[in-house]
Amino acid sequence: GAREDARLIADAERYGCDVRGAMGWGKTITEFGRIPATAALEMGRTLLRTHPDADSIFFPSPHWPVIEAIAPLEQEFGVTVMAAAQACIWDALRLAGVDDRIDGYGRLLREF
């Protein structure tokens, strides 16, 4: 809800981000399994159309399916999309000494 959005916005601002907007699906963590696989793409499109000056979007929770939305949103809007699960995978690969570039899952895995 609004409290969770405020917490996430405050976290992002602490790291120097200028937050243009936030949106949730309105589910608690125990209901995340019922969020449609298309939700991240729909929410991302809504946010980026509402805030066309945004240069990136962040999906902070690794508990729902967002990975399939990353590349389409980057291609459609020319933004960088970051997702918690994607960042965890990137970090785990780098910690294991794997520095391969992986196409199809966003700029982070493709370029860094």
Coordinates of C-alpha atoms in Angstrom, one line a residue:
G1 CA 0.0 0.0 0.0
A2 CA 0.9 3.6 0.4
R3 CA 3.1 2.9 3.4
E4 CA 5.2 0.4 1.5
D5 CA 5.5 2.8 -1.5
A6 CA 6.7 5.5 0.8
R7 CA 9.3 3.2 2.3
L8 CA 10.6 2.1 -1.1
I9 CA 10.7 5.7 -2.3
A10 CA 12.6 6.8 0.8
D11 CA 15.1 4.0 0.3
A12 CA 15.6 5.0 -3.4
E13 CA 16.1 8.6 -2.5
R14 CA 18.7 7.7 0.1
Y15 CA 20.7 6.2 -2.7
G16 CA 20.4 9.4 -4.8
C17 CA 17.5 8.5 -7.0
D18 CA 14.9 11.1 -8.1
V19 CA 11.7 9.1 -7.8
R20 CA 9.0 10.2 -10.4
G21 CA 6.4 7.7 -9.3
A22 CA 5.6 4.4 -7.6
M23 CA 3.0 1.8 -8.1
G24 CA 2.1 -1.5 -6.4
W25 CA -0.2 -4.4 -7.4
G26 CA -2.0 -4.2 -4.0
K27 CA -1.1 -7.7 -2.8
T28 CA 0.6 -8.8 0.4
I29 CA 3.7 -11.1 0.1
T30 CA 1.5 -14.2 0.8
E31 CA -0.6 -13.3 -2.3
F32 CA 2.4 -12.7 -4.6
G33 CA 1.9 -16.1 -6.2
R34 CA -1.4 -14.9 -7.6
I35 CA 0.0 -11.8 -9.4
P36 CA -0.4 -12.4 -13.1
A37 CA 2.8 -12.9 -15.1
T38 CA 1.9 -9.8 -17.2
A39 CA 1.6 -7.5 -14.2
A40 CA 5.2 -6.2 -14.3
L41 CA 4.9 -5.3 -18.0
E42 CA 1.5 -3.6 -17.5
M43 CA 2.7 -1.7 -14.4
G44 CA 6.0 -0.7 -16.1
R45 CA 4.2 0.6 -19.1
T46 CA 1.7 2.6 -17.0
L47 CA 4.5 4.2 -14.9
L48 CA 6.6 5.0 -17.9
R49 CA 3.7 6.5 -19.9
T50 CA 2.7 8.6 -16.8
H51 CA 6.3 9.7 -16.2
P52 CA 7.8 10.0 -19.7
D53 CA 10.8 11.9 -18.3
A54 CA 11.9 8.8 -16.3
D55 CA 15.2 7.2 -17.4
S56 CA 14.8 3.9 -15.5
I57 CA 12.4 1.7 -13.6
F58 CA 13.1 -0.5 -10.6
F59 CA 11.1 -3.6 -9.5
P60 CA 12.3 -4.0 -5.9
S61 CA 10.7 -7.3 -4.9
P62 CA 12.2 -10.6 -6.0
H63 CA 9.0 -12.4 -5.0
W64 CA 7.0 -12.0 -8.2
P65 CA 7.6 -12.6 -11.9
V66 CA 9.3 -9.5 -13.5
I67 CA 12.1 -11.0 -15.5
E68 CA 10.1 -11.2 -18.7
A69 CA 9.2 -7.5 -18.6
I70 CA 12.7 -6.2 -18.4
A71 CA 13.9 -6.4 -22.0
P72 CA 10.5 -5.3 -23.5
L73 CA 10.3 -2.2 -21.3
E74 CA 13.9 -1.3 -22.1
Q75 CA 13.3 -1.7 -25.8
E76 CA 9.9 0.0 -25.9
F77 CA 10.8 3.1 -23.7
G78 CA 14.6 3.3 -24.0
V79 CA 15.1 3.1 -20.3
T80 CA 17.1 1.0 -18.0
V81 CA 15.1 -1.6 -16.0
M82 CA 16.5 -3.0 -12.8
A83 CA 14.8 -5.8 -10.9
A84 CA 15.9 -7.2 -7.5
A85 CA 16.0 -10.8 -8.8
Q86 CA 18.1 -9.8 -11.8
A87 CA 20.5 -7.9 -9.6
C88 CA 20.8 -10.9 -7.2
I89 CA 21.6 -13.2 -10.2
W90 CA 24.2 -10.7 -11.6
D91 CA 25.8 -10.4 -8.1
A92 CA 25.9 -14.2 -7.6
L93 CA 27.5 -14.8 -11.0
R94 CA 30.1 -12.1 -10.4
L95 CA 30.9 -13.5 -6.9
A96 CA 31.3 -17.0 -8.5
G97 CA 33.8 -15.5 -11.0
V98 CA 31.4 -15.7 -14.0
D99 CA 31.5 -12.5 -16.0
D100 CA 29.6 -13.6 -19.0
R101 CA 27.3 -11.2 -20.7
I102 CA 23.7 -12.5 -21.0
D103 CA 21.4 -11.1 -23.6
G104 CA 17.6 -11.0 -23.3
Y105 CA 17.3 -10.1 -19.6
G106 CA 18.1 -6.4 -19.6
R107 CA 21.0 -4.0 -19.7
L108 CA 22.5 -5.1 -16.4
L109 CA 23.1 -8.7 -17.5
R110 CA 23.8 -7.7 -21.1
E111 CA 26.4 -5.0 -20.5
F112 CA 27.9 -5.4 -17.0

